[in-house]
């Protein structure tokens, strides 16, 4: 809901933080941005998905590759997406996970990433 409200503001960049590593990087990025930006943080600490020094400039990150199906998530739901992908990958399904951590979405990168996938599941 908060993302929907913030998207109504023109020219705003929204950062939906997935873990503490990303929180540090986004805090540094947002301070140097010349445009309005909103940093969405979770209430509870979540396990780290990213390694220190990860590059978040593209606006999305492919956490698991796939040619069959991608789960696209943001923020804390990325952790759930990784759990679901791990469960399904044990049953011989090839599930990829994409973390969209910056809005507006980098559409060109997203389309080129999922090109050829049979299914896309938003989470």
PDB file of C-alpha atoms in Angstrom:
ATOM      1  CA  UNK A   1       0.000   0.000   0.000  1.00  0.00           C
ATOM      2  CA  UNK A   2       2.762   2.441   0.848  1.00  0.00           C
ATOM      3  CA  UNK A   3       4.475   1.723  -2.458  1.00  0.00           C
ATOM      4  CA  UNK A   4       1.227   2.436  -4.325  1.00  0.00           C
ATOM      5  CA  UNK A   5       0.799   5.723  -2.462  1.00  0.00           C
ATOM      6  CA  UNK A   6       4.382   6.817  -3.126  1.00  0.00           C
ATOM      7  CA  UNK A   7       4.157   5.861  -6.834  1.00  0.00           C
ATOM      8  CA  UNK A   8       1.416   8.478  -7.179  1.00  0.00           C
ATOM      9  CA  UNK A   9       4.048  11.172  -6.617  1.00  0.00           C
ATOM     10  CA  UNK A  10       5.704  12.306  -9.844  1.00  0.00           C
ATOM     11  CA  UNK A  11       9.399  11.650 -10.433  1.00  0.00           C
ATOM     12  CA  UNK A  12       9.927   9.687  -7.213  1.00  0.00           C
ATOM     13  CA  UNK A  13      12.324   6.777  -6.890  1.00  0.00           C
ATOM     14  CA  UNK A  14      11.300   4.049  -4.444  1.00  0.00           C
ATOM     15  CA  UNK A  15      13.832   1.703  -2.877  1.00  0.00           C
ATOM     16  CA  UNK A  16      12.287  -1.459  -1.445  1.00  0.00           C
ATOM     17  CA  UNK A  17      15.036  -2.830   0.784  1.00  0.00           C
ATOM     18  CA  UNK A  18      15.563  -6.601   0.961  1.00  0.00           C
ATOM     19  CA  UNK A  19      18.260  -6.925   3.629  1.00  0.00           C
ATOM     20  CA  UNK A  20      20.686  -4.955   5.797  1.00  0.00           C
ATOM     21  CA  UNK A  21      23.424  -5.005   3.138  1.00  0.00           C
ATOM     22  CA  UNK A  22      21.053  -3.319   0.716  1.00  0.00           C
ATOM     23  CA  UNK A  23      19.869  -0.903   3.424  1.00  0.00           C
ATOM     24  CA  UNK A  24      23.415   0.420   3.872  1.00  0.00           C
ATOM     25  CA  UNK A  25      23.949   0.807   0.117  1.00  0.00           C
ATOM     26  CA  UNK A  26      20.562   2.446  -0.445  1.00  0.00           C
ATOM     27  CA  UNK A  27      21.122   4.886   2.429  1.00  0.00           C
ATOM     28  CA  UNK A  28      24.345   6.016   0.770  1.00  0.00           C
ATOM     29  CA  UNK A  29      22.733   6.200  -2.692  1.00  0.00           C
ATOM     30  CA  UNK A  30      19.662   8.087  -1.504  1.00  0.00           C
ATOM     31  CA  UNK A  31      21.721  10.782   0.204  1.00  0.00           C
ATOM     32  CA  UNK A  32      23.479  11.588  -3.061  1.00  0.00           C
ATOM     33  CA  UNK A  33      20.365  11.478  -5.285  1.00  0.00           C
ATOM     34  CA  UNK A  34      19.194  14.806  -6.630  1.00  0.00           C
ATOM     35  CA  UNK A  35      15.592  13.603  -7.021  1.00  0.00           C
ATOM     36  CA  UNK A  36      12.982  12.723  -4.438  1.00  0.00           C
ATOM     37  CA  UNK A  37      13.308   9.180  -3.171  1.00  0.00           C
ATOM     38  CA  UNK A  38      11.609   6.959  -0.627  1.00  0.00           C
ATOM     39  CA  UNK A  39      13.357   4.142   1.222  1.00  0.00           C
ATOM     40  CA  UNK A  40      11.044   1.366   2.348  1.00  0.00           C
ATOM     41  CA  UNK A  41      12.395  -0.586   5.310  1.00  0.00           C
ATOM     42  CA  UNK A  42      10.959  -3.643   7.031  1.00  0.00           C
ATOM     43  CA  UNK A  43      10.077  -3.684  10.714  1.00  0.00           C
ATOM     44  CA  UNK A  44      12.125  -6.761  11.502  1.00  0.00           C
ATOM     45  CA  UNK A  45      15.663  -7.747  10.630  1.00  0.00           C
ATOM     46  CA  UNK A  46      15.791 -10.270   7.826  1.00  0.00           C
ATOM     47  CA  UNK A  47      18.674 -12.555   6.837  1.00  0.00           C
ATOM     48  CA  UNK A  48      21.133 -11.108   4.345  1.00  0.00           C
ATOM     49  CA  UNK A  49      20.618 -12.092   0.728  1.00  0.00           C
ATOM     50  CA  UNK A  50      23.358  -9.876  -0.677  1.00  0.00           C
ATOM     51  CA  UNK A  51      27.077  -9.712  -0.036  1.00  0.00           C
ATOM     52  CA  UNK A  52      28.701  -6.417   1.016  1.00  0.00           C
ATOM     53  CA  UNK A  53      29.713  -4.415  -2.043  1.00  0.00           C
ATOM     54  CA  UNK A  54      26.790  -5.661  -4.167  1.00  0.00           C
ATOM     55  CA  UNK A  55      25.782  -3.311  -6.977  1.00  0.00           C
ATOM     56  CA  UNK A  56      22.177  -2.122  -6.811  1.00  0.00           C
ATOM     57  CA  UNK A  57      22.391   0.500  -9.565  1.00  0.00           C
ATOM     58  CA  UNK A  58      20.440  -1.587 -12.114  1.00  0.00           C
ATOM     59  CA  UNK A  59      17.282  -1.470  -9.986  1.00  0.00           C
ATOM     60  CA  UNK A  60      16.806  -5.224  -9.959  1.00  0.00           C
ATOM     61  CA  UNK A  61      18.904  -8.277  -9.230  1.00  0.00           C
ATOM     62  CA  UNK A  62      18.643 -11.819 -10.547  1.00  0.00           C
ATOM     63  CA  UNK A  63      19.157 -13.975  -7.470  1.00  0.00           C
ATOM     64  CA  UNK A  64      18.561 -17.288  -9.259  1.00  0.00           C
ATOM     65  CA  UNK A  65      18.650 -17.898 -13.016  1.00  0.00           C
ATOM     66  CA  UNK A  66      15.998 -19.892 -14.883  1.00  0.00           C
ATOM     67  CA  UNK A  67      14.748 -20.586 -18.373  1.00  0.00           C
ATOM     68  CA  UNK A  68      11.395 -21.958 -17.217  1.00  0.00           C
ATOM     69  CA  UNK A  69       9.884 -19.657 -14.608  1.00  0.00           C
ATOM     70  CA  UNK A  70      10.770 -16.516 -12.643  1.00  0.00           C
ATOM     71  CA  UNK A  71       9.286 -15.307  -9.389  1.00  0.00           C
ATOM     72  CA  UNK A  72       9.469 -11.521  -9.301  1.00  0.00           C
ATOM     73  CA  UNK A  73       9.418  -9.990  -5.838  1.00  0.00           C
ATOM     74  CA  UNK A  74      10.439  -6.961  -3.816  1.00  0.00           C
ATOM     75  CA  UNK A  75      11.424  -6.223  -0.226  1.00  0.00           C
ATOM     76  CA  UNK A  76      10.702  -8.860   2.394  1.00  0.00           C
ATOM     77  CA  UNK A  77       8.757 -10.964  -0.129  1.00  0.00           C
ATOM     78  CA  UNK A  78      12.075 -11.750  -1.810  1.00  0.00           C
ATOM     79  CA  UNK A  79      12.888 -13.994   1.144  1.00  0.00           C
ATOM     80  CA  UNK A  80       9.610 -15.854   0.630  1.00  0.00           C
ATOM     81  CA  UNK A  81      10.306 -16.098  -3.117  1.00  0.00           C
ATOM     82  CA  UNK A  82      13.683 -17.720  -2.391  1.00  0.00           C
ATOM     83  CA  UNK A  83      12.022 -20.223  -0.042  1.00  0.00           C
ATOM     84  CA  UNK A  84       9.376 -21.124  -2.630  1.00  0.00           C
ATOM     85  CA  UNK A  85      12.003 -21.459  -5.374  1.00  0.00           C
ATOM     86  CA  UNK A  86      14.125 -23.738  -3.159  1.00  0.00           C
ATOM     87  CA  UNK A  87      11.119 -25.991  -2.471  1.00  0.00           C
ATOM     88  CA  UNK A  88      10.135 -26.184  -6.132  1.00  0.00           C
ATOM     89  CA  UNK A  89      13.709 -26.676  -7.321  1.00  0.00           C
ATOM     90  CA  UNK A  90      13.839 -29.842  -5.169  1.00  0.00           C
ATOM     91  CA  UNK A  91      10.957 -31.193  -7.272  1.00  0.00           C
ATOM     92  CA  UNK A  92      12.919 -30.725 -10.505  1.00  0.00           C
ATOM     93  CA  UNK A  93      11.321 -27.436 -11.451  1.00  0.00           C
ATOM     94  CA  UNK A  94      13.740 -24.711 -12.448  1.00  0.00           C
ATOM     95  CA  UNK A  95      12.576 -21.553 -10.695  1.00  0.00           C
ATOM     96  CA  UNK A  96      14.442 -18.259 -10.852  1.00  0.00           C
ATOM     97  CA  UNK A  97      14.067 -15.281  -8.523  1.00  0.00           C
ATOM     98  CA  UNK A  98      14.281 -11.609  -9.467  1.00  0.00           C
ATOM     99  CA  UNK A  99      14.411  -8.957  -6.753  1.00  0.00           C
ATOM    100  CA  UNK A 100      12.991  -5.653  -8.033  1.00  0.00           C
ATOM    101  CA  UNK A 101      14.410  -3.281  -5.455  1.00  0.00           C
ATOM    102  CA  UNK A 102      13.993   0.053  -7.242  1.00  0.00           C
ATOM    103  CA  UNK A 103      10.864   1.570  -8.738  1.00  0.00           C
ATOM    104  CA  UNK A 104      10.154   2.631 -11.400  1.00  0.00           C
ATOM    105  CA  UNK A 105      11.215  -0.740 -12.729  1.00  0.00           C
ATOM    106  CA  UNK A 106      14.118  -0.989 -15.147  1.00  0.00           C
ATOM    107  CA  UNK A 107      11.787  -2.339 -17.833  1.00  0.00           C
ATOM    108  CA  UNK A 108      14.395  -3.054 -20.483  1.00  0.00           C
ATOM    109  CA  UNK A 109      16.504  -5.128 -18.101  1.00  0.00           C
ATOM    110  CA  UNK A 110      13.476  -6.973 -16.727  1.00  0.00           C
ATOM    111  CA  UNK A 111      12.174  -7.870 -20.189  1.00  0.00           C
ATOM    112  CA  UNK A 112      15.583  -9.031 -21.403  1.00  0.00           C
ATOM    113  CA  UNK A 113      16.035 -11.115 -18.250  1.00  0.00           C
ATOM    114  CA  UNK A 114      12.721 -12.963 -18.472  1.00  0.00           C
ATOM    115  CA  UNK A 115      12.766 -13.305 -22.260  1.00  0.00           C
ATOM    116  CA  UNK A 116      12.219 -16.934 -23.112  1.00  0.00           C
ATOM    117  CA  UNK A 117      10.837 -17.904 -19.709  1.00  0.00           C
ATOM    118  CA  UNK A 118       7.625 -19.904 -19.883  1.00  0.00           C
ATOM    119  CA  UNK A 119       6.090 -18.312 -16.804  1.00  0.00           C
ATOM    120  CA  UNK A 120       6.451 -15.191 -14.705  1.00  0.00           C
ATOM    121  CA  UNK A 121       4.994 -15.156 -11.200  1.00  0.00           C
ATOM    122  CA  UNK A 122       4.683 -11.852  -9.324  1.00  0.00           C
ATOM    123  CA  UNK A 123       4.902 -12.217  -5.568  1.00  0.00           C
TER     124      UNK A 123
END
